[in-house]
Amino acid sequence: MCTGVRFTDADGNLYFGRNLDWTVDYGEKVTMTPAGFTYQTKFGAPDGKRAVLGMGITCDGIPLYFDCANENGLAVGGLNFPGYAQYEEGPVDGKTNVAAYEFPFWIARNFDTVDEAEAALKDVAIVGVPVSDEYPVSMLHWIIADKDRSIIVEYMADGLHLYHNPVDVLTNQPTFGYHLENLRNYMGAKPEFPATETWDKLELTPWGSGTSMFGLPGDYSSPSRFVRAAYANAHYPDMKGEKDNVQRLLKTLQNSAFILGGAEVAGGQFEKTIYSSCYSALTNTYYYNTYEDYTVKAHALSDFDLTSDQIQQAA
Ligand SMILES: C[C@H](CCC(=O)NCCS(=O)(=O)O)[C@H]1CC[C@H]2[C@@H]3[C@H](O)C[C@@H]4C[C@H](O)CC[C@]4(C)[C@H]3C[C@H](O)[C@]12C
């Protein structure tokens, strides 16, 4: 899977990022689509022409974002949701029809706030058509974030589910509602240094700090990553300045990351965290590092030619 995280700094600036956990990459690059790019949406949904920066690929001239944000601080990420996601087979009359592959881009292109996106989504049908013969339809759910809050979008057999997200994290299946309920199993976990306890005639002293976190799950399953990410996001102290906030996001993601050897998928391959990202709305900068190269790279929106009408990708 993947893990997505949002928070704001002490001044209310948005930071949003994700781990992309998979066995292989898709050749993805930091990709900037300028406001002036001409985009013909698959089913004629409006195209709001905002500059969009994120991680993705292009296919037949179409930007396919895994996660992205726009120039006004609205960010979106898509995470696997197989077994639960079910899209429309074709466009639905009377709805704004959006293809699943264009969803993050469409949101970032058209809205500036979560409130705006949430209101519009009530009339949206997500349609499961492949973008090309090369790429099948991905079964995803999405986190949408701005400086005020985040929401989760899950499109299932019984239609659209929109959740306000009070912990600002997302992992994979099962549903977001399950993940929130599951947190109640871990409400005893806390950061405080434990007091000495007496059990009958035995005095129990703590090993050291961290003992009060006992019970937090350490495995890579989606529910366990959700719990760890929610705990870290809730307890990390407010940081000042972009450098320390990017650090905060990447450290929080690292706490839910896959390292090779831990989680096997079909064919004896292991899942790993291919990249971890952090978008800062303060400077409109996309930071990321990869499994192979821990160095953090940064690409600001202003590094690209915003007057162009062409998609641009960082080297
Ligand atoms: C594989 C990625 C999700 C990773 C994830 O959630 N892993 C969880 C592993 S597990 O379940 O918990 O085991 C998803 C996220 C975004 C997806 C991509 C984006 O949706 C953009 C296009 C969409 C096309 O339909 C398919 C290719 C694609 C380029 C997608 C490939 C792949 O499905 C991606 C890269």
CSV table of C-alpha atoms and ligand atoms in Angstrom, one decimal:
chain,number,residue,atom,x,y,z
A,1,MET,CA,0.0,0.0,0.0
A,2,CYS,CA,0.7,3.3,0.6
A,3,THR,CA,0.3,5.8,3.4
A,4,GLY,CA,-0.8,9.4,3.1
A,5,VAL,CA,-0.4,12.1,5.8
A,6,ARG,CA,-1.5,15.8,6.2
A,7,PHE,CA,-0.8,18.4,8.8
A,8,THR,CA,-0.2,22.1,9.1
A,9,ASP,CA,2.6,24.0,10.7
A,10,ALA,CA,2.2,26.4,13.6
A,11,ASP,CA,1.3,29.2,11.1
A,12,GLY,CA,-1.4,27.1,9.3
A,13,ASN,CA,0.6,26.1,6.2
A,14,LEU,CA,-0.3,22.7,4.6
A,15,TYR,CA,2.2,19.8,4.4
A,16,PHE,CA,0.9,16.7,2.5
A,17,GLY,CA,2.7,13.6,1.5
A,18,ARG,CA,2.6,9.9,0.8
A,19,ASN,CA,4.5,6.7,0.6
A,20,LEU,CA,4.2,4.9,-2.7
A,21,ASP,CA,4.6,1.2,-1.7
A,22,TRP,CA,4.8,-1.3,-4.5
A,23,THR,CA,7.2,-3.8,-6.1
A,24,VAL,CA,8.0,-1.8,-9.2
A,25,ASP,CA,8.0,1.8,-10.3
A,26,TYR,CA,6.2,3.2,-13.3
A,27,GLY,CA,9.0,5.5,-14.3
A,28,GLU,CA,7.2,8.3,-12.4
A,29,LYS,CA,8.7,11.8,-12.2
A,30,VAL,CA,7.9,15.1,-10.6
A,31,THR,CA,5.5,16.5,-13.2
A,32,MET,CA,4.2,20.0,-13.6
A,33,THR,CA,1.1,20.7,-15.7
A,34,PRO,CA,0.8,24.5,-16.3
A,35,ALA,CA,-2.5,26.4,-16.1
A,36,GLY,CA,-2.4,26.9,-19.9
A,37,PHE,CA,-2.2,23.2,-20.8
A,38,THR,CA,-5.2,22.2,-22.9
A,39,TYR,CA,-6.9,19.2,-21.3
A,40,GLN,CA,-9.9,17.5,-22.8
A,41,THR,CA,-11.4,15.6,-19.9
A,42,LYS,CA,-12.6,12.1,-20.8
A,43,PHE,CA,-16.3,12.7,-20.4
A,44,GLY,CA,-16.5,16.5,-20.8
A,45,ALA,CA,-16.2,17.5,-17.1
A,46,PRO,CA,-15.0,21.1,-16.7
A,47,ASP,CA,-11.3,21.8,-16.7
A,48,GLY,CA,-10.4,24.6,-14.3
A,49,LYS,CA,-6.9,25.4,-15.5
A,50,ARG,CA,-4.8,25.6,-12.4
A,51,ALA,CA,-1.1,24.8,-12.4
A,52,VAL,CA,-0.6,21.3,-10.9
A,53,LEU,CA,2.6,19.8,-9.4
A,54,GLY,CA,3.1,16.2,-8.3
A,55,MET,CA,4.4,12.8,-9.0
A,56,GLY,CA,3.2,11.0,-12.1
A,57,ILE,CA,3.6,9.8,-15.6
A,58,THR,CA,2.1,10.9,-18.9
A,59,CYS,CA,0.2,8.6,-21.3
A,60,ASP,CA,-0.8,9.8,-24.7
A,61,GLY,CA,-0.3,13.4,-23.6
A,62,ILE,CA,-2.4,13.0,-20.5
A,63,PRO,CA,-0.9,13.6,-17.1
A,64,LEU,CA,-1.5,10.7,-14.7
A,65,TYR,CA,-0.8,11.8,-11.2
A,66,PHE,CA,-0.3,9.4,-8.3
A,67,ASP,CA,-0.4,12.5,-6.0
A,68,CYS,CA,-0.4,16.2,-6.7
A,69,ALA,CA,-1.3,19.7,-5.5
A,70,ASN,CA,-2.3,22.9,-7.2
A,71,GLU,CA,-0.9,26.4,-7.0
A,72,ASN,CA,-3.5,27.4,-4.4
A,73,GLY,CA,-2.7,24.6,-1.8
A,74,LEU,CA,-5.2,21.8,-2.6
A,75,ALA,CA,-3.5,18.4,-2.6
A,76,VAL,CA,-4.7,14.9,-3.6
A,77,GLY,CA,-3.3,11.4,-3.4
A,78,GLY,CA,-4.6,8.0,-4.7
A,79,LEU,CA,-4.0,4.8,-2.7
A,80,ASN,CA,-4.9,1.2,-3.5
A,81,PHE,CA,-8.4,0.1,-2.4
A,82,PRO,CA,-9.0,-3.2,-4.2
A,83,GLY,CA,-11.9,-5.4,-3.1
A,84,TYR,CA,-13.8,-2.3,-2.1
A,85,ALA,CA,-13.5,0.3,-4.9
A,86,GLN,CA,-16.1,-0.1,-7.6
A,87,TYR,CA,-16.5,2.6,-10.2
A,88,GLU,CA,-19.3,3.2,-12.8
A,89,GLU,CA,-18.9,1.1,-16.0
A,90,GLY,CA,-19.8,4.1,-18.1
A,91,PRO,CA,-20.8,7.8,-17.8
A,92,VAL,CA,-24.0,8.4,-15.7
A,93,ASP,CA,-26.6,10.8,-17.0
A,94,GLY,CA,-27.0,14.0,-15.0
A,95,LYS,CA,-23.6,13.6,-13.2
A,96,THR,CA,-20.2,15.2,-13.7
A,97,ASN,CA,-18.4,12.1,-15.0
A,98,VAL,CA,-14.7,11.8,-14.2
A,99,ALA,CA,-12.5,8.9,-15.2
A,100,ALA,CA,-10.7,7.2,-12.3
A,101,TYR,CA,-7.3,7.8,-13.9
A,102,GLU,CA,-7.9,11.6,-14.1
A,103,PHE,CA,-9.3,12.0,-10.6
A,104,PRO,CA,-6.4,13.6,-8.7
A,105,PHE,CA,-5.6,15.9,-11.6
A,106,TRP,CA,-9.2,16.8,-12.1
A,107,ILE,CA,-9.6,17.7,-8.4
A,108,ALA,CA,-6.4,19.8,-8.3
A,109,ARG,CA,-7.3,21.5,-11.6
A,110,ASN,CA,-10.7,22.6,-10.5
A,111,PHE,CA,-10.8,23.4,-6.8
A,112,ASP,CA,-8.9,25.5,-4.2
A,113,THR,CA,-10.3,24.1,-1.0
A,114,VAL,CA,-11.6,20.8,0.4
A,115,ASP,CA,-14.9,22.4,1.0
A,116,GLU,CA,-15.3,23.2,-2.7
A,117,ALA,CA,-14.2,19.8,-3.8
A,118,GLU,CA,-16.5,18.1,-1.3
A,119,ALA,CA,-19.5,20.1,-2.4
A,120,ALA,CA,-18.8,19.3,-6.1
A,121,LEU,CA,-18.1,15.6,-5.5
A,122,LYS,CA,-21.7,15.0,-4.4
A,123,ASP,CA,-22.6,15.3,-8.2
A,124,VAL,CA,-19.6,13.3,-9.5
A,125,ALA,CA,-19.6,9.8,-10.9
A,126,ILE,CA,-16.2,8.1,-11.1
A,127,VAL,CA,-16.0,6.0,-14.2
A,128,GLY,CA,-13.7,2.9,-14.5
A,129,VAL,CA,-12.3,3.2,-18.0
A,130,PRO,CA,-8.7,2.4,-18.8
A,131,VAL,CA,-6.5,5.3,-20.0
A,132,SER,CA,-4.9,3.0,-22.6
A,133,ASP,CA,-4.3,-0.7,-23.5
A,134,GLU,CA,-1.1,-0.4,-21.4
A,135,TYR,CA,-2.6,0.5,-18.1
A,136,PRO,CA,-5.6,-1.1,-16.5
A,137,VAL,CA,-8.0,0.7,-14.2
A,138,SER,CA,-6.5,1.2,-10.8
A,139,MET,CA,-8.8,0.5,-7.8
A,140,LEU,CA,-8.1,3.4,-5.5
A,141,HIS,CA,-9.5,5.6,-2.8
A,142,TRP,CA,-8.3,9.2,-2.4
A,143,ILE,CA,-7.3,11.7,0.3
A,144,ILE,CA,-7.9,15.4,-0.5
A,145,ALA,CA,-6.3,18.0,1.8
A,146,ASP,CA,-5.9,21.7,2.3
A,147,LYS,CA,-4.8,24.0,5.1
A,148,ASP,CA,-8.0,23.4,7.0
A,149,ARG,CA,-8.7,19.7,6.8
A,150,SER,CA,-8.8,16.5,4.8
A,151,ILE,CA,-11.5,14.2,3.4
A,152,ILE,CA,-11.5,10.7,2.1
A,153,VAL,CA,-13.3,9.7,-1.1
A,154,GLU,CA,-14.4,6.1,-1.5
A,155,TYR,CA,-16.4,5.0,-4.5
A,156,MET,CA,-18.0,1.6,-3.9
A,157,ALA,CA,-20.8,-0.7,-5.2
A,158,ASP,CA,-23.3,1.4,-3.2
A,159,GLY,CA,-21.9,4.7,-4.6
A,160,LEU,CA,-19.9,7.6,-3.2
A,161,HIS,CA,-18.7,7.8,0.4
A,162,LEU,CA,-17.1,11.1,1.6
A,163,TYR,CA,-15.6,11.1,5.1
A,164,HIS,CA,-14.2,14.0,7.1
A,165,ASN,CA,-10.8,12.8,8.3
A,166,PRO,CA,-10.1,13.8,11.9
A,167,VAL,CA,-6.6,12.1,11.9
A,168,ASP,CA,-5.4,13.3,8.5
A,169,VAL,CA,-4.0,10.0,7.4
A,170,LEU,CA,-4.9,7.2,4.9
A,171,THR,CA,-3.6,3.8,4.1
A,172,ASN,CA,-5.3,1.0,2.1
A,173,GLN,CA,-8.2,-1.4,2.5
A,174,PRO,CA,-10.5,-1.8,4.3
A,175,THR,CA,-12.8,1.2,4.4
A,176,PHE,CA,-11.9,4.5,6.1
A,177,GLY,CA,-14.7,3.9,8.6
A,178,TYR,CA,-13.0,0.7,9.7
A,179,HIS,CA,-9.7,2.4,10.2
A,180,LEU,CA,-11.2,5.1,12.4
A,181,GLU,CA,-13.1,2.5,14.6
A,182,ASN,CA,-9.9,0.4,14.8
A,183,LEU,CA,-8.1,3.3,16.5
A,184,ARG,CA,-10.2,2.7,19.6
A,185,ASN,CA,-8.2,-0.5,20.1
A,186,TYR,CA,-5.1,1.6,20.6
A,187,MET,CA,-6.4,4.5,22.8
A,188,GLY,CA,-4.2,3.3,25.7
A,189,ALA,CA,-1.0,4.1,23.7
A,190,LYS,CA,0.5,7.4,24.8
A,191,PRO,CA,3.9,9.1,24.7
A,192,GLU,CA,4.2,9.8,28.5
A,193,PHE,CA,7.1,8.2,30.5
A,194,PRO,CA,5.4,5.4,32.5
A,195,ALA,CA,5.2,5.6,36.3
A,196,THR,CA,6.5,2.7,38.4
A,197,GLU,CA,3.7,0.2,39.2
A,198,THR,CA,3.3,-2.2,42.0
A,199,TRP,CA,1.8,-5.6,41.4
A,200,ASP,CA,1.3,-7.4,44.7
A,201,LYS,CA,4.8,-7.6,46.1
A,202,LEU,CA,6.6,-6.8,42.8
A,203,GLU,CA,7.6,-3.3,41.8
A,204,LEU,CA,7.6,-2.8,38.0
A,205,THR,CA,9.9,-0.1,36.6
A,206,PRO,CA,9.8,0.9,32.9
A,207,TRP,CA,12.5,-0.2,30.5
A,208,GLY,CA,12.7,3.4,29.5
A,209,SER,CA,10.8,5.9,27.3
A,210,GLY,CA,8.4,4.4,24.7
A,211,THR,CA,7.0,1.8,27.1
A,212,SER,CA,3.6,3.6,27.1
A,213,MET,CA,3.3,3.0,23.3
A,214,PHE,CA,3.3,-0.8,23.9
A,215,GLY,CA,0.6,-2.4,21.8
A,216,LEU,CA,1.0,-0.2,18.8
A,217,PRO,CA,1.3,-2.7,15.8
A,218,GLY,CA,4.6,-3.0,14.1
A,219,ASP,CA,3.7,-4.8,10.9
A,220,TYR,CA,3.2,-3.5,7.4
A,221,SER,CA,-0.5,-4.3,7.0
A,222,SER,CA,-2.8,-1.5,6.0
A,223,PRO,CA,-4.7,-1.2,9.4
A,224,SER,CA,-1.4,-1.3,11.3
A,225,ARG,CA,0.2,1.4,9.1
A,226,PHE,CA,-2.9,3.5,9.6
A,227,VAL,CA,-2.6,3.2,13.4
A,228,ARG,CA,1.1,4.0,13.4
A,229,ALA,CA,0.7,7.0,11.1
A,230,ALA,CA,-2.3,8.4,13.1
A,231,TYR,CA,-0.4,8.0,16.3
A,232,ALA,CA,2.7,9.7,14.9
A,233,ASN,CA,0.7,12.5,13.2
A,234,ALA,CA,-1.3,13.2,16.4
A,235,HIS,CA,1.7,13.3,18.7
A,236,TYR,CA,4.5,14.9,16.7
A,237,PRO,CA,5.1,18.4,18.1
A,238,ASP,CA,4.3,21.5,16.0
A,239,MET,CA,7.5,22.5,14.1
A,240,LYS,CA,8.5,25.9,12.8
A,241,GLY,CA,10.0,26.4,9.4
A,242,GLU,CA,9.7,24.4,6.1
A,243,LYS,CA,12.8,22.3,6.7
A,244,ASP,CA,11.6,20.9,10.0
A,245,ASN,CA,8.1,20.4,8.7
A,246,VAL,CA,9.3,18.5,5.7
A,247,GLN,CA,11.4,16.4,8.0
A,248,ARG,CA,8.4,15.8,10.2
A,249,LEU,CA,6.4,14.5,7.2
A,250,LEU,CA,9.1,12.3,5.9
A,251,LYS,CA,9.9,10.9,9.4
A,252,THR,CA,6.2,10.1,9.9
A,253,LEU,CA,6.0,8.4,6.6
A,254,GLN,CA,9.2,6.5,7.4
A,255,ASN,CA,7.5,5.1,10.4
A,256,SER,CA,4.9,3.4,8.1
A,257,ALA,CA,7.3,2.5,5.3
A,258,PHE,CA,8.1,-0.9,3.8
A,259,ILE,CA,11.7,-2.2,3.8
A,260,LEU,CA,12.7,-5.1,1.6
A,261,GLY,CA,12.2,-8.5,3.0
A,262,GLY,CA,9.3,-7.8,5.3
A,263,ALA,CA,6.3,-8.2,3.0
A,264,GLU,CA,6.2,-10.7,0.1
A,265,VAL,CA,3.7,-10.4,-2.8
A,266,ALA,CA,3.1,-12.8,-5.6
A,267,GLY,CA,6.1,-14.4,-7.3
A,268,GLY,CA,8.6,-14.0,-4.4
A,269,GLN,CA,8.9,-10.2,-4.9
A,270,PHE,CA,8.9,-7.9,-1.9
A,271,GLU,CA,7.0,-4.7,-1.5
A,272,LYS,CA,9.0,-1.6,-0.7
A,273,THR,CA,8.5,2.1,-0.3
A,274,ILE,CA,9.4,3.3,-3.8
A,275,TYR,CA,9.2,7.0,-2.9
A,276,SER,CA,8.1,9.2,0.0
A,277,SER,CA,6.9,12.7,-0.8
A,278,CYS,CA,6.1,16.0,0.9
A,279,TYR,CA,4.3,18.9,-0.7
A,280,SER,CA,4.7,22.2,1.0
A,281,ALA,CA,2.0,24.8,0.3
A,282,LEU,CA,4.1,27.5,1.9
A,283,THR,CA,6.5,27.5,-1.1
A,284,ASN,CA,4.6,25.3,-3.6
A,285,THR,CA,7.5,22.8,-3.4
A,286,TYR,CA,7.4,19.0,-4.0
A,287,TYR,CA,10.0,17.2,-1.9
A,288,TYR,CA,10.7,13.5,-2.3
A,289,ASN,CA,13.2,10.7,-1.8
A,290,THR,CA,13.3,7.2,-3.1
A,291,TYR,CA,14.1,3.7,-1.7
A,292,GLU,CA,17.5,3.8,-3.6
A,293,ASP,CA,18.4,7.4,-2.8
A,294,TYR,CA,17.6,8.8,0.5
A,295,THR,CA,18.7,12.3,-0.5
A,296,VAL,CA,15.7,14.6,-0.5
A,297,LYS,CA,15.1,16.3,-3.8
A,298,ALA,CA,13.0,19.5,-4.1
A,299,HIS,CA,11.1,20.9,-7.1
A,300,ALA,CA,9.3,24.2,-6.7
A,301,LEU,CA,6.4,25.2,-9.0
A,302,SER,CA,8.5,28.3,-9.8
A,303,ASP,CA,11.3,26.0,-11.1
A,304,PHE,CA,9.1,25.3,-14.2
A,305,ASP,CA,8.0,27.4,-17.0
A,306,LEU,CA,4.5,28.4,-15.9
A,307,THR,CA,3.8,30.4,-19.0
A,308,SER,CA,4.1,27.3,-21.2
A,309,ASP,CA,1.2,25.2,-22.3
A,310,GLN,CA,3.2,21.9,-22.1
A,311,ILE,CA,3.5,19.3,-19.4
A,312,GLN,CA,7.0,19.4,-17.9
A,313,GLN,CA,8.9,16.7,-16.0
A,314,ALA,CA,11.9,17.1,-13.7
A,315,ALA,CA,15.0,15.1,-14.7
B,1,LIG,C1,0.3,1.1,-7.2
B,1,LIG,C2,-0.1,2.5,-6.7
B,1,LIG,C3,-0.7,2.3,-5.3
B,1,LIG,C4,0.3,1.8,-4.3
B,1,LIG,C5,-0.5,1.3,-3.2
B,1,LIG,O1,-1.5,1.7,-2.7
B,1,LIG,N1,0.1,0.2,-2.7
B,1,LIG,C6,-0.5,-0.6,-1.7
B,1,LIG,C7,0.0,-2.0,-1.7
B,1,LIG,S1,-1.1,-3.0,-0.9
B,1,LIG,O2,-2.3,-3.0,-1.7
B,1,LIG,O3,-1.2,-2.6,0.4
B,1,LIG,O4,-0.4,-4.3,-1.0
B,1,LIG,C8,-1.1,3.3,-7.5
B,1,LIG,C9,-1.3,4.7,-7.0
B,1,LIG,C10,-1.5,5.6,-8.2
B,1,LIG,C11,-1.6,4.6,-9.3
B,1,LIG,C12,-1.4,5.2,-10.8
B,1,LIG,C13,-2.3,6.4,-11.0
B,1,LIG,O5,-3.7,6.0,-10.7
B,1,LIG,C14,-2.2,6.8,-12.5
B,1,LIG,C15,-2.4,5.7,-13.5
B,1,LIG,C16,-3.8,5.2,-13.6
B,1,LIG,C17,-4.0,4.1,-14.7
B,1,LIG,O6,-5.3,3.7,-14.7
B,1,LIG,C18,-3.1,2.9,-14.3
B,1,LIG,C19,-1.7,3.4,-14.3
B,1,LIG,C20,-1.4,4.5,-13.2
B,1,LIG,C21,0.0,5.0,-13.5
B,1,LIG,C22,-1.6,4.0,-11.8
B,1,LIG,C23,-0.7,2.8,-11.4
B,1,LIG,C24,-0.8,2.4,-10.0
B,1,LIG,O7,-2.1,1.8,-9.8
B,1,LIG,C25,-0.6,3.5,-9.0
B,1,LIG,C26,0.8,3.9,-9.1
